[in-house]
Amino acid sequence: MKYKVIIILFLCLVNLYGQDKLRIGILAYGTVNWEIDVLKHNKLDNKNGFDLEVVALASKNAQAVALQSGDVDIIVTDWIWVNSQRATGKDFTFYPYSKSIGTLNITANSNAKTLLDLKGKQLGIAGGVYDKSWLLYRAYCKRKYNIDLKDIVEPVYASSPILYQKMLDNSLEASINFWHFNAMLEPKGVKPLVDVDELLSALELDKDVSFVGWTFNRDFALKNKQLINSFLDATLQSKKILNSDNQEWNRIRKDMNATDDETFEALKSGYKKGIIKEFSQENIDNLIKVFKILLEEGGSNFVGESTSLSDETFWKYNPKLDW
């Protein structure tokens, strides 16, 4: 009996310490932490045959530097960055994390019915001059009304928290902000002026559009395909838990900045709407259309040296998960 216990303990140690390690660099704040917290809490890394080390970083720039220097194996960023890096010879690739994108919202007391009703008014934009949602709404306005949105509104570029506060106190009527800030405003009556489905339909985009995702070195991934795909499996398993397990949401609520139940429920709902359950060639073909739109609207200042979307920008993996 004593020897059986020793053997079991030995095998457990071999299983734990013999696992491959992955280092992920994520911002010390933000919604990605929710998913990674669930992954680690439920030991989904160990169950999928690897050990995930979480490295907290202070900024998006710090993430990019950490990945390029080899201090971490994976970060979360957008495929525009990945594609522009590939154009300069850097071998990165991307797999989507979420399909949530910033919507153009208006306050509860706004009388605006269409984008044209924002003429002469300030429009807050969280991501700067080349914010992807801003560029898509400009393209939408051109197709719908033959007018560039930037020519009829006064763009106000500011950080997400500032725009959130200005929408909250009604000192700003409309803004394009990241999804979780918009979700926190939903209980206050803030709503989309043009929702995402209408936006994508008008731009002839018939599949989910994802900008943000897991990014890693492609050569490393090709040499460690099972490891990378096991990581992706673990993240999807985390999503499945968050898609159905309210107890898990209650456990991470303290990290969500949800000051009341309505905000908590809005954040939960917003996260679930952003879950991507598949990523096929059809999705990639759709993103090729998106790139062409962004290239036209943002030009080389936005997409860098890339003039097309490299096929290797995206990591090809479509796991089968029973949702």
mmCIF file with all atom_site columns, C-alpha atoms in Angstrom, residues 129-240:
data_model
loop_
_atom_site.group_PDB
_atom_site.id
_atom_site.type_symbol
_atom_site.label_atom_id
_atom_site.label_alt_id
_atom_site.label_comp_id
_atom_site.label_asym_id
_atom_site.label_entity_id
_atom_site.label_seq_id
_atom_site.pdbx_PDB_ins_code
_atom_site.Cartn_x
_atom_site.Cartn_y
_atom_site.Cartn_z
_atom_site.occupancy
_atom_site.B_iso_or_equiv
_atom_site.pdbx_formal_charge
_atom_site.auth_seq_id
_atom_site.auth_comp_id
_atom_site.auth_asym_id
_atom_site.auth_atom_id
_atom_site.pdbx_PDB_model_num
ATOM 1   C CA . VAL A 1 129 ? -7.991  58.475 -35.183 1.00 0.00 ? 129 VAL A CA 1
ATOM 2   C CA . TYR A 1 130 ? -7.527  54.924 -36.459 1.00 0.00 ? 130 TYR A CA 1
ATOM 3   C CA . ASP A 1 131 ? -9.972  53.168 -34.172 1.00 0.00 ? 131 ASP A CA 1
ATOM 4   C CA . LYS A 1 132 ? -11.302 50.198 -36.145 1.00 0.00 ? 132 LYS A CA 1
ATOM 5   C CA . SER A 1 133 ? -14.955 50.733 -35.203 1.00 0.00 ? 133 SER A CA 1
ATOM 6   C CA . TRP A 1 134 ? -14.691 54.426 -36.113 1.00 0.00 ? 134 TRP A CA 1
ATOM 7   C CA . LEU A 1 135 ? -13.322 53.491 -39.554 1.00 0.00 ? 135 LEU A CA 1
ATOM 8   C CA . LEU A 1 136 ? -16.129 50.977 -40.090 1.00 0.00 ? 136 LEU A CA 1
ATOM 9   C CA . TYR A 1 137 ? -18.805 53.495 -39.124 1.00 0.00 ? 137 TYR A CA 1
ATOM 10  C CA . ARG A 1 138 ? -17.261 55.995 -41.538 1.00 0.00 ? 138 ARG A CA 1
ATOM 11  C CA . ALA A 1 139 ? -17.449 53.382 -44.303 1.00 0.00 ? 139 ALA A CA 1
ATOM 12  C CA . TYR A 1 140 ? -21.048 52.608 -43.320 1.00 0.00 ? 140 TYR A CA 1
ATOM 13  C CA . CYS A 1 141 ? -22.007 56.291 -43.467 1.00 0.00 ? 141 CYS A CA 1
ATOM 14  C CA . LYS A 1 142 ? -20.486 56.632 -46.934 1.00 0.00 ? 142 LYS A CA 1
ATOM 15  C CA . ARG A 1 143 ? -22.411 53.628 -48.245 1.00 0.00 ? 143 ARG A CA 1
ATOM 16  C CA . LYS A 1 144 ? -25.663 54.590 -46.567 1.00 0.00 ? 144 LYS A CA 1
ATOM 17  C CA . TYR A 1 145 ? -25.671 58.368 -47.118 1.00 0.00 ? 145 TYR A CA 1
ATOM 18  C CA . ASN A 1 146 ? -22.699 59.067 -49.416 1.00 0.00 ? 146 ASN A CA 1
ATOM 19  C CA . ILE A 1 147 ? -21.168 61.214 -46.641 1.00 0.00 ? 147 ILE A CA 1
ATOM 20  C CA . ASP A 1 148 ? -18.027 60.722 -44.572 1.00 0.00 ? 148 ASP A CA 1
ATOM 21  C CA . LEU A 1 149 ? -19.037 60.750 -40.913 1.00 0.00 ? 149 LEU A CA 1
ATOM 22  C CA . LYS A 1 150 ? -15.913 62.722 -39.979 1.00 0.00 ? 150 LYS A CA 1
ATOM 23  C CA . ASP A 1 151 ? -17.145 65.592 -42.155 1.00 0.00 ? 151 ASP A CA 1
ATOM 24  C CA . ILE A 1 152 ? -20.398 66.061 -40.237 1.00 0.00 ? 152 ILE A CA 1
ATOM 25  C CA . VAL A 1 153 ? -19.384 65.419 -36.625 1.00 0.00 ? 153 VAL A CA 1
ATOM 26  C CA . GLU A 1 154 ? -16.697 66.832 -34.352 1.00 0.00 ? 154 GLU A CA 1
ATOM 27  C CA . PRO A 1 155 ? -14.534 63.856 -33.331 1.00 0.00 ? 155 PRO A CA 1
ATOM 28  C CA . VAL A 1 156 ? -13.392 63.918 -29.706 1.00 0.00 ? 156 VAL A CA 1
ATOM 29  C CA . TYR A 1 157 ? -10.582 61.452 -29.053 1.00 0.00 ? 157 TYR A CA 1
ATOM 30  C CA . ALA A 1 158 ? -10.288 60.426 -25.416 1.00 0.00 ? 158 ALA A CA 1
ATOM 31  C CA . SER A 1 159 ? -9.657  57.423 -23.194 1.00 0.00 ? 159 SER A CA 1
ATOM 32  C CA . SER A 1 160 ? -12.419 54.898 -22.555 1.00 0.00 ? 160 SER A CA 1
ATOM 33  C CA . PRO A 1 161 ? -12.950 55.873 -18.881 1.00 0.00 ? 161 PRO A CA 1
ATOM 34  C CA . ILE A 1 162 ? -13.255 59.564 -19.778 1.00 0.00 ? 162 ILE A CA 1
ATOM 35  C CA . LEU A 1 163 ? -15.812 58.885 -22.527 1.00 0.00 ? 163 LEU A CA 1
ATOM 36  C CA . TYR A 1 164 ? -17.695 56.568 -20.186 1.00 0.00 ? 164 TYR A CA 1
ATOM 37  C CA . GLN A 1 165 ? -17.938 59.342 -17.603 1.00 0.00 ? 165 GLN A CA 1
ATOM 38  C CA . LYS A 1 166 ? -18.970 61.956 -20.180 1.00 0.00 ? 166 LYS A CA 1
ATOM 39  C CA . MET A 1 167 ? -21.766 59.710 -21.442 1.00 0.00 ? 167 MET A CA 1
ATOM 40  C CA . LEU A 1 168 ? -22.775 59.033 -17.856 1.00 0.00 ? 168 LEU A CA 1
ATOM 41  C CA . ASP A 1 169 ? -23.100 62.720 -16.963 1.00 0.00 ? 169 ASP A CA 1
ATOM 42  C CA . ASN A 1 170 ? -24.663 63.611 -20.365 1.00 0.00 ? 170 ASN A CA 1
ATOM 43  C CA . SER A 1 171 ? -21.880 66.041 -21.285 1.00 0.00 ? 171 SER A CA 1
ATOM 44  C CA . LEU A 1 172 ? -21.499 63.961 -24.460 1.00 0.00 ? 172 LEU A CA 1
ATOM 45  C CA . GLU A 1 173 ? -24.401 62.670 -26.538 1.00 0.00 ? 173 GLU A CA 1
ATOM 46  C CA . ALA A 1 174 ? -22.661 60.011 -28.628 1.00 0.00 ? 174 ALA A CA 1
ATOM 47  C CA . SER A 1 175 ? -19.497 57.925 -28.463 1.00 0.00 ? 175 SER A CA 1
ATOM 48  C CA . ILE A 1 176 ? -17.717 54.887 -29.849 1.00 0.00 ? 176 ILE A CA 1
ATOM 49  C CA . ASN A 1 177 ? -16.288 53.012 -26.907 1.00 0.00 ? 177 ASN A CA 1
ATOM 50  C CA . PHE A 1 178 ? -15.059 49.496 -26.120 1.00 0.00 ? 178 PHE A CA 1
ATOM 51  C CA . TRP A 1 179 ? -17.779 46.945 -25.467 1.00 0.00 ? 179 TRP A CA 1
ATOM 52  C CA . HIS A 1 180 ? -17.426 46.610 -21.680 1.00 0.00 ? 180 HIS A CA 1
ATOM 53  C CA . PHE A 1 181 ? -17.712 50.378 -21.148 1.00 0.00 ? 181 PHE A CA 1
ATOM 54  C CA . ASN A 1 182 ? -20.810 50.375 -23.342 1.00 0.00 ? 182 ASN A CA 1
ATOM 55  C CA . ALA A 1 183 ? -22.193 47.436 -21.364 1.00 0.00 ? 183 ALA A CA 1
ATOM 56  C CA . MET A 1 184 ? -21.745 49.318 -18.083 1.00 0.00 ? 184 MET A CA 1
ATOM 57  C CA . LEU A 1 185 ? -23.790 52.175 -19.566 1.00 0.00 ? 185 LEU A CA 1
ATOM 58  C CA . GLU A 1 186 ? -26.699 49.980 -20.698 1.00 0.00 ? 186 GLU A CA 1
ATOM 59  C CA . PRO A 1 187 ? -28.511 50.174 -17.345 1.00 0.00 ? 187 PRO A CA 1
ATOM 60  C CA . LYS A 1 188 ? -28.364 53.977 -17.694 1.00 0.00 ? 188 LYS A CA 1
ATOM 61  C CA . GLY A 1 189 ? -30.342 53.873 -20.946 1.00 0.00 ? 189 GLY A CA 1
ATOM 62  C CA . VAL A 1 190 ? -27.383 54.286 -23.292 1.00 0.00 ? 190 VAL A CA 1
ATOM 63  C CA . LYS A 1 191 ? -28.078 52.402 -26.533 1.00 0.00 ? 191 LYS A CA 1
ATOM 64  C CA . PRO A 1 192 ? -26.612 51.832 -30.024 1.00 0.00 ? 192 PRO A CA 1
ATOM 65  C CA . LEU A 1 193 ? -27.574 54.333 -32.699 1.00 0.00 ? 193 LEU A CA 1
ATOM 66  C CA . VAL A 1 194 ? -26.538 51.789 -35.324 1.00 0.00 ? 194 VAL A CA 1
ATOM 67  C CA . ASP A 1 195 ? -26.170 48.267 -33.976 1.00 0.00 ? 195 ASP A CA 1
ATOM 68  C CA . VAL A 1 196 ? -23.425 45.917 -35.088 1.00 0.00 ? 196 VAL A CA 1
ATOM 69  C CA . ASP A 1 197 ? -25.697 43.651 -37.173 1.00 0.00 ? 197 ASP A CA 1
ATOM 70  C CA . GLU A 1 198 ? -26.911 46.599 -39.256 1.00 0.00 ? 198 GLU A CA 1
ATOM 71  C CA . LEU A 1 199 ? -23.355 47.907 -39.612 1.00 0.00 ? 199 LEU A CA 1
ATOM 72  C CA . LEU A 1 200 ? -21.986 44.582 -40.852 1.00 0.00 ? 200 LEU A CA 1
ATOM 73  C CA . SER A 1 201 ? -24.945 43.923 -43.137 1.00 0.00 ? 201 SER A CA 1
ATOM 74  C CA . ALA A 1 202 ? -24.569 47.315 -44.845 1.00 0.00 ? 202 ALA A CA 1
ATOM 75  C CA . LEU A 1 203 ? -20.871 46.570 -45.406 1.00 0.00 ? 203 LEU A CA 1
ATOM 76  C CA . GLU A 1 204 ? -21.782 43.157 -46.892 1.00 0.00 ? 204 GLU A CA 1
ATOM 77  C CA . LEU A 1 205 ? -20.083 41.270 -44.095 1.00 0.00 ? 205 LEU A CA 1
ATOM 78  C CA . ASP A 1 206 ? -22.006 38.065 -43.428 1.00 0.00 ? 206 ASP A CA 1
ATOM 79  C CA . LYS A 1 207 ? -19.827 36.469 -40.742 1.00 0.00 ? 207 LYS A CA 1
ATOM 80  C CA . ASP A 1 208 ? -18.768 37.447 -37.254 1.00 0.00 ? 208 ASP A CA 1
ATOM 81  C CA . VAL A 1 209 ? -16.009 40.058 -37.252 1.00 0.00 ? 209 VAL A CA 1
ATOM 82  C CA . SER A 1 210 ? -13.275 39.582 -34.699 1.00 0.00 ? 210 SER A CA 1
ATOM 83  C CA . PHE A 1 211 ? -10.429 42.037 -34.188 1.00 0.00 ? 211 PHE A CA 1
ATOM 84  C CA . VAL A 1 212 ? -8.913  40.948 -30.888 1.00 0.00 ? 212 VAL A CA 1
ATOM 85  C CA . GLY A 1 213 ? -7.245  37.599 -30.371 1.00 0.00 ? 213 GLY A CA 1
ATOM 86  C CA . TRP A 1 214 ? -4.445  35.420 -29.087 1.00 0.00 ? 214 TRP A CA 1
ATOM 87  C CA . THR A 1 215 ? -1.201  36.271 -30.859 1.00 0.00 ? 215 THR A CA 1
ATOM 88  C CA . PHE A 1 216 ? 1.960   34.184 -30.954 1.00 0.00 ? 216 PHE A CA 1
ATOM 89  C CA . ASN A 1 217 ? 4.997   33.386 -33.093 1.00 0.00 ? 217 ASN A CA 1
ATOM 90  C CA . ARG A 1 218 ? 3.923   31.204 -36.017 1.00 0.00 ? 218 ARG A CA 1
ATOM 91  C CA . ASP A 1 219 ? 7.182   29.291 -36.269 1.00 0.00 ? 219 ASP A CA 1
ATOM 92  C CA . PHE A 1 220 ? 6.949   28.469 -32.548 1.00 0.00 ? 220 PHE A CA 1
ATOM 93  C CA . ALA A 1 221 ? 3.336   27.375 -33.059 1.00 0.00 ? 221 ALA A CA 1
ATOM 94  C CA . LEU A 1 222 ? 4.204   25.108 -35.996 1.00 0.00 ? 222 LEU A CA 1
ATOM 95  C CA . LYS A 1 223 ? 6.902   23.437 -33.892 1.00 0.00 ? 223 LYS A CA 1
ATOM 96  C CA . ASN A 1 224 ? 4.542   23.177 -30.905 1.00 0.00 ? 224 ASN A CA 1
ATOM 97  C CA . LYS A 1 225 ? 1.192   22.710 -32.619 1.00 0.00 ? 225 LYS A CA 1
ATOM 98  C CA . GLN A 1 226 ? -0.301  20.440 -29.970 1.00 0.00 ? 226 GLN A CA 1
ATOM 99  C CA . LEU A 1 227 ? 0.728   22.857 -27.213 1.00 0.00 ? 227 LEU A CA 1
ATOM 100 C CA . ILE A 1 228 ? -0.801  25.911 -28.929 1.00 0.00 ? 228 ILE A CA 1
ATOM 101 C CA . ASN A 1 229 ? -3.978  24.071 -29.861 1.00 0.00 ? 229 ASN A CA 1
ATOM 102 C CA . SER A 1 230 ? -4.263  22.735 -26.312 1.00 0.00 ? 230 SER A CA 1
ATOM 103 C CA . PHE A 1 231 ? -4.100  26.334 -25.088 1.00 0.00 ? 231 PHE A CA 1
ATOM 104 C CA . LEU A 1 232 ? -6.867  27.311 -27.521 1.00 0.00 ? 232 LEU A CA 1
ATOM 105 C CA . ASP A 1 233 ? -8.938  24.340 -26.341 1.00 0.00 ? 233 ASP A CA 1
ATOM 106 C CA . ALA A 1 234 ? -8.496  25.475 -22.731 1.00 0.00 ? 234 ALA A CA 1
ATOM 107 C CA . THR A 1 235 ? -9.645  29.024 -23.537 1.00 0.00 ? 235 THR A CA 1
ATOM 108 C CA . LEU A 1 236 ? -12.714 27.715 -25.336 1.00 0.00 ? 236 LEU A CA 1
ATOM 109 C CA . GLN A 1 237 ? -13.499 25.507 -22.359 1.00 0.00 ? 237 GLN A CA 1
ATOM 110 C CA . SER A 1 238 ? -13.269 28.634 -20.192 1.00 0.00 ? 238 SER A CA 1
ATOM 111 C CA . LYS A 1 239 ? -15.729 30.358 -22.504 1.00 0.00 ? 239 LYS A CA 1
ATOM 112 C CA . LYS A 1 240 ? -18.092 27.397 -22.268 1.00 0.00 ? 240 LYS A CA 1
#
